[in-house]
Structures are given as structure tokens and as C-alpha cells.
């Protein structure tokens, strides 16, 4: 579409009415380096088509954020139709049901976290981060879950497995690497993020799909052949592949050396926090914290994970107390374009998320259910969110005073 743009917009209609003027104005400002703009557009006025034209001509990786899953799904379908040959991805919370961990001191009632993870939505999230890291022609449609901690992109990249035809790697070394990446062996019912072993062949279903098998055939300690197969009928999609990347099964993994350093830090902070509780005369809280955290440490040592491992994410990501978490925004390159749809609703939601999360976790820390590091497993503060932005288009029929003021300051 645009000069050197990797996007190919496929549409049977052309911009009409006010659309050509809006597209030209938005593009001119983007190319001038304008940071923030507003596109006025009510539902049904063709704003998605206008934005698709801007994305296609501007040619930068794009994140579109909206305030709920339903609207995100609608936009995802629309942009998949506009860009069938490009990477259009979907990133929303992967919980079908979520009851957060909480403590109500007035009733001395501890509520354990309970959640149901939707495997399909988790697959979409992995597909999104994979595309963002591998391709420039990527558009991600996301809910505000994009501002929640996602694990360090550096660790995610470090743990990826690059496979080459003729690569010198033993059968057992490859199996060990898959386990380190969070993949599980299942020789009977292949599903996403699992692998199976058959003679001198290893079959892998990557974390970003539930439709394909990667088949690795060995000759002694060398990869002899790599194929992509359909999961259902095992038809060959791609034969004799020269190079392939397998991404980790979870975003919340860390390399073994990083994990060992993190566990030492957790143990150190546990000892200090238990001593602090005892000094305050809070023996129950001290005992509770010691038992729970010690159990988590043992589980992480044995299995690489534990229930509620996200509460220790700061240690595994090498963050200091209070430092913002890594989010989907950190997976994007620095020159990405952000579009905030229904900004009059989406921005207030982003602004409110941190405080609601903090008030619940403070109780857990205060009463010895969690180490203070749990406070760093959180969404971004609004100011932190703004610092991660490059260029933004706010889209709304009724933009808020905040957006209008920001744009007016730039003289637009």
C-alpha cells in the first residue's frame, strides 16, 4: 500500500465521504512525528476502514486497544478481512472465570485464587507475541489486559528454540530443552504446547497453534528433516524445512541461571520479612508467610513453577521493587503505532486498574499471605503506560477532556 509498507489492504471499496481527508491528515501528522491525534468517529461511520487505510500506508507494527473483549473480537474479525495476508492477532485476558486471591481481615477470611483458563485465548496470546517479535506486518487487537504483567520479552526470546536441518543436537538434548520451555510430553492426545516421542522422531505442537504438528526426524545426533503437518489428517503443509523457531509454552518462564538467582533473592526477602513480623509481635503472620513461601520455593526448585508464581515475577524478571512490569507493549518495537478505540471509555479503564489491584494486594502482604513482591505483579500505572507510548491515535465519537487537552497542546 504505502511506500515500503509490509501491509496489503484487501478491500472491494475505496475511501469515500470524509474518509480520504481523515486518512491524509492522520498520515501527514504521523509522518511529521506528531505523537497524539484524535479521529472523531461514531459507530457505523467506517472508522475501522479509515484506520485500516492509515495502517496500510504508514506501515508500522500496530496495537489497537479497546475496553472489552466483545469489541476486541469484532475488530479482530474486521481487520482479518482487511489484511488476510498479514499477521492480525487477538490478545485478551485468557480467563473464562477469575476470582482473585484476597483476604478480608474483618472476617479473618482468606479467599484462594480460582480461575479457569481458556486454552484458545492463551493460544491467541502466544500467536500475538510470536508475530510481534518475528514480523513487521503485525496488527494486534487487544483489550486492556495489554497493560498487565506478561513476563520479560528478553526471557521469552532467550528460551526460544531455533532448529535447523543438519543441526548437531542429540535426541535427549532436544527433549530436555522442550521441558525447560514448559512443554509437556503426551504420547496419546496431542494438544497445544505438548510433544510426543516415536522412535527417532519427535513431534511438537507449538504454543501458538492447535492445528499444526512440527515433526523432527533424527539421524544419530543430527536433525535430518523438519516438517509441518496438519494435526487432524497429518497432511504435509511444508516439507524439508531449513529453519524453524519454537517459542516457549508460557510467557512466565526464566532461564535456569536466572531462576537460581531469583530463588536466592526470594529466600533472602522471606527471612527479612519474617524477622520484621516477629519484631512487630506478629507471630501468626510470620509463621504463615514462612510456611507458604517455603512451600512455593520448593515447588519452583522441583518443577520450575508453583501456584501463584506471578507473585514472584519481579525476581525472575530482574526488576527492582516498584519498577513497572513487562507487558505486551514491551514486545513491540520502539516505532509501533497505538490506536486507542472508544478512548472515552478505554482510557478511564486503564487509569483505574492499578488502584483496584493495589488495594486488594496490600491486605495480602500486610497479613502475611504474600511477600511484598506480590505488589509488583500488577498492571501499569497510568503514568507508566504513557511513558511506553510512541505515536497514538485516539478514536471516539465523544473524546474526553484529557485526550482533547493533550492534542490541543500540540497545536492540532
mmCIF file of C-alpha atoms in Angstrom:
data_model
loop_
_atom_site.group_PDB
_atom_site.id
_atom_site.type_symbol
_atom_site.label_atom_id
_atom_site.label_comp_id
_atom_site.label_asym_id
_atom_site.label_seq_id
_atom_site.Cartn_x
_atom_site.Cartn_y
_atom_site.Cartn_z
ATOM 1 C CA UNK A 1 0.000 0.000 0.000
ATOM 2 C CA UNK A 2 2.275 2.781 1.249
ATOM 3 C CA UNK A 3 5.828 3.084 0.042
ATOM 4 C CA UNK A 4 7.811 0.207 1.601
ATOM 5 C CA UNK A 5 4.797 -0.785 3.733
ATOM 6 C CA UNK A 6 4.589 -4.524 4.516
ATOM 7 C CA UNK A 7 0.779 -4.361 4.754
ATOM 8 C CA UNK A 8 -1.567 -5.368 1.931
ATOM 9 C CA UNK A 9 -5.066 -3.958 2.411
ATOM 10 C CA UNK A 10 -7.663 -6.068 0.586
ATOM 11 C CA UNK A 11 -10.998 -4.279 0.188
ATOM 12 C CA UNK A 12 -13.629 -4.100 -2.555
ATOM 13 C CA UNK A 13 -14.478 -0.478 -1.655
ATOM 14 C CA UNK A 14 -12.483 2.744 -1.671
ATOM 15 C CA UNK A 15 -12.446 5.547 0.912
ATOM 16 C CA UNK A 16 -15.401 7.892 0.436
ATOM 17 C CA UNK A 17 -17.011 10.942 2.026
ATOM 18 C CA UNK A 18 -14.809 12.383 4.762
ATOM 19 C CA UNK A 19 -12.556 9.303 4.839
ATOM 20 C CA UNK A 20 -9.899 10.408 2.272
ATOM 21 C CA UNK A 21 -9.441 13.721 4.108
ATOM 22 C CA UNK A 22 -9.148 11.974 7.501
ATOM 23 C CA UNK A 23 -6.667 9.388 6.152
ATOM 24 C CA UNK A 24 -4.493 12.080 4.556
ATOM 25 C CA UNK A 25 -4.484 14.250 7.699
ATOM 26 C CA UNK A 26 -3.649 11.370 10.046
ATOM 27 C CA UNK A 27 -0.851 10.129 7.780
ATOM 28 C CA UNK A 28 0.664 13.590 7.291
ATOM 29 C CA UNK A 29 0.799 14.085 11.058
ATOM 30 C CA UNK A 30 2.248 10.620 11.678
ATOM 31 C CA UNK A 31 4.995 11.186 9.129
ATOM 32 C CA UNK A 32 5.770 14.565 10.720
ATOM 33 C CA UNK A 33 6.287 12.760 14.024
ATOM 34 C CA UNK A 34 3.139 14.039 15.762
ATOM 35 C CA UNK A 35 2.717 11.990 18.937
ATOM 36 C CA UNK A 36 -1.039 12.170 19.608
ATOM 37 C CA UNK A 37 -4.092 12.666 17.393
ATOM 38 C CA UNK A 38 -7.851 12.204 17.613
ATOM 39 C CA UNK A 39 -10.052 10.552 14.989
ATOM 40 C CA UNK A 40 -13.682 11.514 15.549
ATOM 41 C CA UNK A 41 -15.896 8.650 14.523
ATOM 42 C CA UNK A 42 -19.186 7.229 15.734
ATOM 43 C CA UNK A 43 -20.021 3.543 15.345
ATOM 44 C CA UNK A 44 -21.062 2.776 11.775
ATOM 45 C CA UNK A 45 -19.161 5.654 10.149
ATOM 46 C CA UNK A 46 -16.431 3.432 8.709
ATOM 47 C CA UNK A 47 -13.707 4.347 11.194
ATOM 48 C CA UNK A 48 -12.243 0.803 11.033
ATOM 49 C CA UNK A 49 -11.811 1.148 7.263
ATOM 50 C CA UNK A 50 -10.256 4.589 7.738
ATOM 51 C CA UNK A 51 -7.799 3.175 10.282
ATOM 52 C CA UNK A 52 -7.037 0.185 8.040
ATOM 53 C CA UNK A 53 -6.009 2.603 5.284
ATOM 54 C CA UNK A 54 -3.797 4.557 7.683
ATOM 55 C CA UNK A 55 -2.113 1.354 8.941
ATOM 56 C CA UNK A 56 -1.578 0.056 5.394
ATOM 57 C CA UNK A 57 0.022 3.299 4.206
ATOM 58 C CA UNK A 58 2.053 4.041 7.343
ATOM 59 C CA UNK A 59 3.478 0.505 7.525
ATOM 60 C CA UNK A 60 4.367 0.256 11.233
ATOM 61 C CA UNK A 61 3.521 -2.589 13.663
ATOM 62 C CA UNK A 62 0.215 -1.567 15.250
ATOM 63 C CA UNK A 63 -1.545 -2.188 18.556
ATOM 64 C CA UNK A 64 -5.272 -1.420 18.749
ATOM 65 C CA UNK A 65 -6.606 -1.289 22.320
ATOM 66 C CA UNK A 66 -10.293 -1.420 23.283
ATOM 67 C CA UNK A 67 -12.143 -1.581 26.566
ATOM 68 C CA UNK A 68 -13.780 -5.021 26.341
ATOM 69 C CA UNK A 69 -13.421 -8.490 24.809
ATOM 70 C CA UNK A 70 -16.553 -8.291 22.647
ATOM 71 C CA UNK A 71 -15.467 -5.129 20.847
ATOM 72 C CA UNK A 72 -11.952 -6.571 20.518
ATOM 73 C CA UNK A 73 -13.382 -9.698 18.850
ATOM 74 C CA UNK A 74 -15.446 -7.581 16.410
ATOM 75 C CA UNK A 75 -12.406 -5.513 15.416
ATOM 76 C CA UNK A 76 -10.293 -8.668 15.094
ATOM 77 C CA UNK A 77 -12.746 -10.123 12.561
ATOM 78 C CA UNK A 78 -12.866 -6.840 10.609
ATOM 79 C CA UNK A 79 -9.092 -6.433 10.392
ATOM 80 C CA UNK A 80 -8.594 -10.118 9.482
ATOM 81 C CA UNK A 81 -10.775 -9.414 6.448
ATOM 82 C CA UNK A 82 -8.888 -6.207 5.595
ATOM 83 C CA UNK A 83 -5.447 -7.847 5.924
ATOM 84 C CA UNK A 84 -5.779 -11.586 5.094
ATOM 85 C CA UNK A 85 -2.093 -11.874 4.099
ATOM 86 C CA UNK A 86 -0.683 -10.113 7.175
ATOM 87 C CA UNK A 87 -0.439 -11.057 10.865
ATOM 88 C CA UNK A 88 -3.645 -9.868 12.522
ATOM 89 C CA UNK A 89 -3.669 -11.094 16.123
ATOM 90 C CA UNK A 90 -6.002 -11.176 19.142
ATOM 91 C CA UNK A 91 -4.823 -10.502 22.714
ATOM 92 C CA UNK A 92 -7.287 -10.510 25.618
ATOM 93 C CA UNK A 93 -7.376 -11.982 29.119
ATOM 94 C CA UNK A 94 -7.219 -15.777 28.895
ATOM 95 C CA UNK A 95 -9.576 -16.331 31.845
ATOM 96 C CA UNK A 96 -13.102 -17.630 31.306
ATOM 97 C CA UNK A 97 -13.578 -17.252 35.044
ATOM 98 C CA UNK A 98 -11.354 -15.431 37.517
ATOM 99 C CA UNK A 99 -11.640 -14.984 41.287
ATOM 100 C CA UNK A 100 -8.532 -13.202 42.590
ATOM 101 C CA UNK A 101 -6.696 -14.125 45.764
ATOM 102 C CA UNK A 102 -7.879 -11.909 48.635
ATOM 103 C CA UNK A 103 -8.003 -11.567 52.420
ATOM 104 C CA UNK A 104 -10.796 -9.933 54.429
ATOM 105 C CA UNK A 105 -9.292 -9.195 57.887
ATOM 106 C CA UNK A 106 -12.657 -8.200 59.423
ATOM 107 C CA UNK A 107 -13.858 -11.785 58.947
ATOM 108 C CA UNK A 108 -10.408 -13.430 59.057
ATOM 109 C CA UNK A 109 -11.382 -14.866 55.677
ATOM 110 C CA UNK A 110 -8.765 -15.893 53.112
ATOM 111 C CA UNK A 111 -10.075 -16.406 49.576
ATOM 112 C CA UNK A 112 -7.835 -18.540 47.386
ATOM 113 C CA UNK A 113 -7.379 -17.619 43.741
ATOM 114 C CA UNK A 114 -9.643 -19.619 41.464
ATOM 115 C CA UNK A 115 -9.539 -19.345 37.707
ATOM 116 C CA UNK A 116 -10.455 -21.160 34.549
ATOM 117 C CA UNK A 117 -8.021 -20.578 31.676
ATOM 118 C CA UNK A 118 -9.362 -20.651 28.132
ATOM 119 C CA UNK A 119 -6.765 -22.546 26.100
ATOM 120 C CA UNK A 120 -7.903 -20.987 22.825
ATOM 121 C CA UNK A 121 -7.392 -17.454 24.157
ATOM 122 C CA UNK A 122 -3.977 -18.431 25.519
ATOM 123 C CA UNK A 123 -3.073 -19.740 22.056
ATOM 124 C CA UNK A 124 -4.049 -16.368 20.553
ATOM 125 C CA UNK A 125 -1.835 -14.558 23.088
ATOM 126 C CA UNK A 126 1.188 -16.685 22.146
ATOM 127 C CA UNK A 127 0.451 -16.180 18.470
ATOM 128 C CA UNK A 128 0.361 -12.400 19.076
ATOM 129 C CA UNK A 129 3.721 -12.180 20.870
ATOM 130 C CA UNK A 130 5.313 -14.513 18.319
ATOM 131 C CA UNK A 131 4.131 -12.332 15.424
ATOM 132 C CA UNK A 132 5.207 -9.095 17.116
ATOM 133 C CA UNK A 133 8.714 -10.492 17.678
ATOM 134 C CA UNK A 134 9.076 -12.063 14.225
ATOM 135 C CA UNK A 135 7.189 -9.793 11.820
ATOM 136 C CA UNK A 136 6.808 -6.104 10.984
ATOM 137 C CA UNK A 137 3.402 -6.636 9.308
ATOM 138 C CA UNK A 138 1.609 -7.238 12.608
ATOM 139 C CA UNK A 139 -1.630 -5.747 13.939
ATOM 140 C CA UNK A 140 -2.688 -6.803 17.437
ATOM 141 C CA UNK A 141 -6.231 -6.145 18.658
ATOM 142 C CA UNK A 142 -6.094 -6.134 22.459
ATOM 143 C CA UNK A 143 -8.236 -5.431 25.486
ATOM 144 C CA UNK A 144 -6.789 -3.505 28.442
ATOM 145 C CA UNK A 145 -5.191 -6.784 29.592
ATOM 146 C CA UNK A 146 -2.304 -5.495 27.430
ATOM 147 C CA UNK A 147 -1.182 -3.395 30.442
ATOM 148 C CA UNK A 148 -0.905 -6.425 32.787
ATOM 149 C CA UNK A 149 2.405 -8.150 33.520
ATOM 150 C CA UNK A 150 3.329 -10.637 30.799
ATOM 151 C CA UNK A 151 6.847 -11.780 31.645
ATOM 152 C CA UNK A 152 10.092 -10.360 30.296
ATOM 153 C CA UNK A 153 10.380 -10.439 26.487
ATOM 154 C CA UNK A 154 14.129 -10.952 26.965
ATOM 155 C CA UNK A 155 13.493 -14.272 28.767
ATOM 156 C CA UNK A 156 10.862 -15.297 26.195
ATOM 157 C CA UNK A 157 13.363 -14.688 23.376
ATOM 158 C CA UNK A 158 16.249 -16.383 25.235
ATOM 159 C CA UNK A 159 14.234 -19.540 25.785
ATOM 160 C CA UNK A 160 13.048 -19.938 22.180
ATOM 161 C CA UNK A 161 14.359 -22.981 20.354
ATOM 162 C CA UNK A 162 15.894 -22.473 16.909
ATOM 163 C CA UNK A 163 16.035 -25.656 14.844
ATOM 164 C CA UNK A 164 17.961 -26.154 11.610
ATOM 165 C CA UNK A 165 18.185 -29.027 9.164
ATOM 166 C CA UNK A 166 21.586 -30.638 9.820
ATOM 167 C CA UNK A 167 21.785 -29.140 13.339
ATOM 168 C CA UNK A 168 24.022 -31.066 15.749
ATOM 169 C CA UNK A 169 21.822 -31.770 18.793
ATOM 170 C CA UNK A 170 21.124 -35.070 20.485
ATOM 171 C CA UNK A 171 17.657 -36.517 20.827
ATOM 172 C CA UNK A 172 17.812 -36.200 24.641
ATOM 173 C CA UNK A 173 19.117 -32.621 24.494
ATOM 174 C CA UNK A 174 16.113 -31.572 22.420
ATOM 175 C CA UNK A 175 13.706 -33.280 24.841
ATOM 176 C CA UNK A 176 15.379 -31.507 27.776
ATOM 177 C CA UNK A 177 15.094 -28.132 26.017
ATOM 178 C CA UNK A 178 11.377 -28.660 25.359
ATOM 179 C CA UNK A 179 10.752 -29.413 29.039
ATOM 180 C CA UNK A 180 12.727 -26.291 30.034
ATOM 181 C CA UNK A 181 10.455 -24.298 27.724
ATOM 182 C CA UNK A 182 7.360 -25.539 29.560
ATOM 183 C CA UNK A 183 6.251 -28.192 27.036
ATOM 184 C CA UNK A 184 4.727 -31.423 28.373
ATOM 185 C CA UNK A 185 5.145 -34.892 26.965
ATOM 186 C CA UNK A 186 1.933 -36.547 25.822
ATOM 187 C CA UNK A 187 2.204 -39.572 23.522
ATOM 188 C CA UNK A 188 -1.536 -40.223 23.384
ATOM 189 C CA UNK A 189 -3.501 -36.990 22.938
ATOM 190 C CA UNK A 190 -1.553 -34.264 21.169
ATOM 191 C CA UNK A 191 -2.619 -30.750 22.092
ATOM 192 C CA UNK A 192 -1.099 -27.272 22.167
ATOM 193 C CA UNK A 193 2.305 -26.933 23.907
ATOM 194 C CA UNK A 194 2.950 -30.706 24.075
ATOM 195 C CA UNK A 195 5.316 -33.127 22.370
ATOM 196 C CA UNK A 196 5.368 -36.849 21.655
ATOM 197 C CA UNK A 197 8.198 -39.308 21.013
ATOM 198 C CA UNK A 198 8.055 -42.047 18.374
ATOM 199 C CA UNK A 199 11.282 -43.899 17.618
ATOM 200 C CA UNK A 200 13.789 -41.409 16.243
ATOM 201 C CA UNK A 201 11.079 -38.789 15.644
ATOM 202 C CA UNK A 202 9.825 -36.012 17.958
ATOM 203 C CA UNK A 203 6.505 -34.335 17.206
ATOM 204 C CA UNK A 204 5.752 -30.916 18.715
ATOM 205 C CA UNK A 205 2.592 -28.810 18.780
ATOM 206 C CA UNK A 206 3.838 -25.239 19.302
ATOM 207 C CA UNK A 207 2.331 -22.860 21.882
ATOM 208 C CA UNK A 208 0.832 -20.549 19.232
ATOM 209 C CA UNK A 209 -1.330 -23.125 17.398
ATOM 210 C CA UNK A 210 -3.551 -26.164 17.896
ATOM 211 C CA UNK A 211 -3.729 -27.033 14.202
ATOM 212 C CA UNK A 212 -0.176 -27.982 13.253
ATOM 213 C CA UNK A 213 2.471 -30.520 14.204
ATOM 214 C CA UNK A 214 6.192 -29.900 13.844
ATOM 215 C CA UNK A 215 7.880 -33.234 13.092
ATOM 216 C CA UNK A 216 11.620 -33.506 13.795
ATOM 217 C CA UNK A 217 13.396 -36.597 12.402
ATOM 218 C CA UNK A 218 16.870 -37.533 13.661
ATOM 219 C CA UNK A 219 19.809 -39.338 12.123
ATOM 220 C CA UNK A 220 22.109 -40.129 15.038
ATOM 221 C CA UNK A 221 22.788 -36.772 16.823
ATOM 222 C CA UNK A 222 21.719 -34.633 13.881
ATOM 223 C CA UNK A 223 18.373 -33.231 12.721
ATOM 224 C CA UNK A 224 17.754 -34.938 9.407
ATOM 225 C CA UNK A 225 14.348 -33.496 8.489
ATOM 226 C CA UNK A 226 11.821 -30.891 9.693
ATOM 227 C CA UNK A 227 8.182 -30.922 8.531
ATOM 228 C CA UNK A 228 4.932 -29.090 9.286
ATOM 229 C CA UNK A 229 1.817 -31.316 9.268
ATOM 230 C CA UNK A 230 -1.907 -30.770 9.744
ATOM 231 C CA UNK A 231 -2.859 -32.034 13.201
ATOM 232 C CA UNK A 232 -6.102 -33.729 12.114
ATOM 233 C CA UNK A 233 -5.204 -35.515 8.878
ATOM 234 C CA UNK A 234 -1.369 -35.318 9.034
ATOM 235 C CA UNK A 235 -1.182 -33.933 5.514
ATOM 236 C CA UNK A 236 2.131 -32.187 4.846
ATOM 237 C CA UNK A 237 1.845 -28.379 4.944
ATOM 238 C CA UNK A 238 5.562 -27.751 4.444
ATOM 239 C CA UNK A 239 8.251 -30.323 3.743
ATOM 240 C CA UNK A 240 12.009 -30.299 4.238
ATOM 241 C CA UNK A 241 12.137 -27.025 6.262
ATOM 242 C CA UNK A 242 15.595 -25.482 6.613
ATOM 243 C CA UNK A 243 14.969 -23.364 9.724
ATOM 244 C CA UNK A 244 12.200 -23.170 12.335
ATOM 245 C CA UNK A 245 11.630 -21.399 15.689
ATOM 246 C CA UNK A 246 9.695 -22.944 18.580
ATOM 247 C CA UNK A 247 8.581 -20.394 21.199
ATOM 248 C CA UNK A 248 8.144 -21.177 24.936
ATOM 249 C CA UNK A 249 4.910 -22.699 26.256
ATOM 250 C CA UNK A 250 4.389 -19.842 28.729
ATOM 251 C CA UNK A 251 5.369 -16.183 28.940
ATOM 252 C CA UNK A 252 6.309 -16.590 32.602
ATOM 253 C CA UNK A 253 9.470 -18.691 32.297
ATOM 254 C CA UNK A 254 13.067 -17.789 33.090
ATOM 255 C CA UNK A 255 16.339 -19.486 32.112
ATOM 256 C CA UNK A 256 17.714 -21.811 34.832
ATOM 257 C CA UNK A 257 20.602 -19.479 35.894
ATOM 258 C CA UNK A 258 18.123 -16.582 36.254
ATOM 259 C CA UNK A 259 15.795 -18.818 38.276
ATOM 260 C CA UNK A 260 18.561 -19.840 40.685
ATOM 261 C CA UNK A 261 19.483 -16.201 41.366
ATOM 262 C CA UNK A 262 15.777 -15.353 41.809
ATOM 263 C CA UNK A 263 15.241 -18.137 44.361
ATOM 264 C CA UNK A 264 18.132 -16.838 46.475
ATOM 265 C CA UNK A 265 16.568 -13.361 46.423
ATOM 266 C CA UNK A 266 13.157 -14.771 47.431
ATOM 267 C CA UNK A 267 14.740 -16.673 50.359
ATOM 268 C CA UNK A 268 16.618 -13.543 51.475
ATOM 269 C CA UNK A 269 13.481 -11.373 51.377
ATOM 270 C CA UNK A 270 11.500 -14.097 53.179
ATOM 271 C CA UNK A 271 13.971 -14.176 56.085
ATOM 272 C CA UNK A 272 13.893 -10.375 56.359
ATOM 273 C CA UNK A 273 10.091 -10.161 56.224
ATOM 274 C CA UNK A 274 9.602 -12.954 58.798
ATOM 275 C CA UNK A 275 12.053 -11.170 61.132
ATOM 276 C CA UNK A 276 10.107 -7.919 60.634
ATOM 277 C CA UNK A 277 6.795 -9.584 61.544
ATOM 278 C CA UNK A 278 8.319 -11.126 64.672
ATOM 279 C CA UNK A 279 9.738 -7.761 65.719
ATOM 280 C CA UNK A 280 6.198 -6.353 65.441
ATOM 281 C CA UNK A 281 4.912 -9.183 67.631
ATOM 282 C CA UNK A 282 3.002 -10.715 64.710
ATOM 283 C CA UNK A 283 3.907 -14.387 65.173
ATOM 284 C CA UNK A 284 0.903 -15.723 63.241
ATOM 285 C CA UNK A 285 1.734 -13.627 60.167
ATOM 286 C CA UNK A 286 5.419 -14.641 60.409
ATOM 287 C CA UNK A 287 4.586 -18.351 60.591
ATOM 288 C CA UNK A 288 2.006 -18.116 57.805
ATOM 289 C CA UNK A 289 4.386 -16.331 55.427
ATOM 290 C CA UNK A 290 7.286 -18.690 56.196
ATOM 291 C CA UNK A 291 5.233 -21.839 55.529
ATOM 292 C CA UNK A 292 3.586 -20.591 52.340
ATOM 293 C CA UNK A 293 6.671 -19.086 50.737
ATOM 294 C CA UNK A 294 8.936 -22.005 51.693
ATOM 295 C CA UNK A 295 6.488 -24.361 50.004
ATOM 296 C CA UNK A 296 6.462 -22.169 46.858
ATOM 297 C CA UNK A 297 10.287 -22.121 46.773
ATOM 298 C CA UNK A 298 10.429 -25.926 46.943
ATOM 299 C CA UNK A 299 7.841 -26.262 44.167
ATOM 300 C CA UNK A 300 9.771 -23.866 41.906
ATOM 301 C CA UNK A 301 13.013 -25.776 42.562
ATOM 302 C CA UNK A 302 11.378 -29.103 41.692
ATOM 303 C CA UNK A 303 9.042 -28.168 38.830
ATOM 304 C CA UNK A 304 10.038 -24.673 37.684
ATOM 305 C CA UNK A 305 6.695 -23.229 38.741
ATOM 306 C CA UNK A 306 4.187 -23.019 41.617
ATOM 307 C CA UNK A 307 0.640 -21.874 42.255
ATOM 308 C CA UNK A 308 0.688 -18.078 42.185
ATOM 309 C CA UNK A 309 4.167 -17.873 40.629
ATOM 310 C CA UNK A 310 3.180 -14.498 39.148
ATOM 311 C CA UNK A 311 3.609 -13.035 42.656
ATOM 312 C CA UNK A 312 7.355 -13.651 42.293
ATOM 313 C CA UNK A 313 7.612 -12.289 38.747
ATOM 314 C CA UNK A 314 9.768 -9.330 39.810
ATOM 315 C CA UNK A 315 12.593 -11.679 40.869
ATOM 316 C CA UNK A 316 12.563 -13.684 37.636
ATOM 317 C CA UNK A 317 12.488 -10.538 35.503
ATOM 318 C CA UNK A 318 15.302 -8.788 37.400
ATOM 319 C CA UNK A 319 13.110 -5.826 38.371
ATOM 320 C CA UNK A 320 13.650 -3.607 41.388
ATOM 321 C CA UNK A 321 10.777 -3.066 43.893
ATOM 322 C CA UNK A 322 8.277 -0.623 42.386
ATOM 323 C CA UNK A 323 9.606 -0.965 38.837
ATOM 324 C CA UNK A 324 6.858 -1.349 36.218
ATOM 325 C CA UNK A 325 6.155 -4.878 34.962
ATOM 326 C CA UNK A 326 6.837 -6.019 31.415
ATOM 327 C CA UNK A 327 3.663 -6.010 29.331
ATOM 328 C CA UNK A 328 2.588 -6.625 25.736
ATOM 329 C CA UNK A 329 3.758 -3.063 24.972
ATOM 330 C CA UNK A 330 7.363 -4.140 25.676
ATOM 331 C CA UNK A 331 7.172 -6.836 22.985
ATOM 332 C CA UNK A 332 6.557 -4.206 20.302
ATOM 333 C CA UNK A 333 9.429 -2.375 18.566
ATOM 334 C CA UNK A 334 10.011 1.267 19.572
ATOM 335 C CA UNK A 335 8.358 2.700 16.437
ATOM 336 C CA UNK A 336 4.975 0.999 16.907
ATOM 337 C CA UNK A 337 1.652 2.775 16.378
ATOM 338 C CA UNK A 338 -1.006 2.644 19.105
ATOM 339 C CA UNK A 339 -4.693 3.157 18.353
ATOM 340 C CA UNK A 340 -6.997 3.526 21.379
ATOM 341 C CA UNK A 341 -10.558 2.826 20.250
ATOM 342 C CA UNK A 342 -13.518 4.236 22.217
ATOM 343 C CA UNK A 343 -10.906 6.276 24.077
ATOM 344 C CA UNK A 344 -13.508 7.964 26.305
ATOM 345 C CA UNK A 345 -14.119 4.507 27.861
ATOM 346 C CA UNK A 346 -10.775 2.729 27.339
ATOM 347 C CA UNK A 347 -8.541 5.406 28.923
ATOM 348 C CA UNK A 348 -10.521 5.667 32.194
ATOM 349 C CA UNK A 349 -10.395 1.874 32.456
ATOM 350 C CA UNK A 350 -6.603 1.869 32.009
ATOM 351 C CA UNK A 351 -6.341 4.674 34.585
ATOM 352 C CA UNK A 352 -8.389 2.764 37.202
ATOM 353 C CA UNK A 353 -6.759 -0.653 37.015
ATOM 354 C CA UNK A 354 -3.694 -0.067 39.178
ATOM 355 C CA UNK A 355 -5.522 1.280 42.260
ATOM 356 C CA UNK A 356 -8.075 -1.553 42.317
ATOM 357 C CA UNK A 357 -5.324 -4.167 42.128
ATOM 358 C CA UNK A 358 -3.195 -2.460 44.789
ATOM 359 C CA UNK A 359 -5.895 -2.227 47.476
ATOM 360 C CA UNK A 360 -6.517 -5.989 47.353
ATOM 361 C CA UNK A 361 -2.841 -6.992 47.417
ATOM 362 C CA UNK A 362 -1.909 -4.654 50.289
ATOM 363 C CA UNK A 363 -4.092 -6.759 52.593
ATOM 364 C CA UNK A 364 -2.400 -9.978 51.464
ATOM 365 C CA UNK A 365 1.048 -8.513 52.197
ATOM 366 C CA UNK A 366 0.045 -6.861 55.470
ATOM 367 C CA UNK A 367 -1.315 -10.105 56.937
ATOM 368 C CA UNK A 368 1.474 -12.439 55.825
ATOM 369 C CA UNK A 369 -0.198 -14.192 52.926
ATOM 370 C CA UNK A 370 2.314 -12.855 50.419
ATOM 371 C CA UNK A 371 5.761 -11.268 50.268
ATOM 372 C CA UNK A 372 5.820 -7.536 49.354
ATOM 373 C CA UNK A 373 6.953 -8.625 45.857
ATOM 374 C CA UNK A 374 3.283 -9.506 45.170
ATOM 375 C CA UNK A 375 2.663 -5.752 44.868
ATOM 376 C CA UNK A 376 4.913 -5.732 41.787
ATOM 377 C CA UNK A 377 2.726 -8.266 39.976
ATOM 378 C CA UNK A 378 0.354 -5.613 38.732
ATOM 379 C CA UNK A 379 -0.991 -3.605 35.810
ATOM 380 C CA UNK A 380 0.850 -0.481 34.711
ATOM 381 C CA UNK A 381 0.136 2.806 36.441
ATOM 382 C CA UNK A 382 -1.357 5.305 34.017
ATOM 383 C CA UNK A 383 1.838 7.413 34.002
ATOM 384 C CA UNK A 384 3.902 4.279 33.239
ATOM 385 C CA UNK A 385 1.547 3.421 30.396
ATOM 386 C CA UNK A 386 2.038 6.879 28.864
ATOM 387 C CA UNK A 387 5.834 6.556 29.064
ATOM 388 C CA UNK A 388 5.746 3.412 26.900
ATOM 389 C CA UNK A 389 3.891 5.071 24.030
ATOM 390 C CA UNK A 390 5.323 6.178 20.710
ATOM 391 C CA UNK A 391 2.580 7.579 18.456
ATOM 392 C CA UNK A 392 -1.106 7.381 19.368
ATOM 393 C CA UNK A 393 -4.432 7.866 17.608
ATOM 394 C CA UNK A 394 -7.412 8.250 19.964
ATOM 395 C CA UNK A 395 -10.682 7.179 18.336
ATOM 396 C CA UNK A 396 -14.026 8.285 19.739
ATOM 397 C CA UNK A 397 -17.311 9.967 18.854
ATOM 398 C CA UNK A 398 -17.095 11.770 22.208
ATOM 399 C CA UNK A 399 -13.424 12.127 23.193
ATOM 400 C CA UNK A 400 -12.727 13.004 26.832
ATOM 401 C CA UNK A 401 -11.281 16.282 28.076
ATOM 402 C CA UNK A 402 -7.936 14.552 28.709
ATOM 403 C CA UNK A 403 -7.438 13.497 25.071
ATOM 404 C CA UNK A 404 -8.622 16.875 23.748
ATOM 405 C CA UNK A 405 -6.221 18.725 26.035
ATOM 406 C CA UNK A 406 -3.276 16.519 25.008
ATOM 407 C CA UNK A 407 -3.930 17.071 21.311
ATOM 408 C CA UNK A 408 -4.562 20.815 21.739
ATOM 409 C CA UNK A 409 -1.140 21.194 23.397
ATOM 410 C CA UNK A 410 0.406 20.014 20.122
ATOM 411 C CA UNK A 411 -1.458 22.710 18.209
ATOM 412 C CA UNK A 412 -3.716 20.266 16.352
#
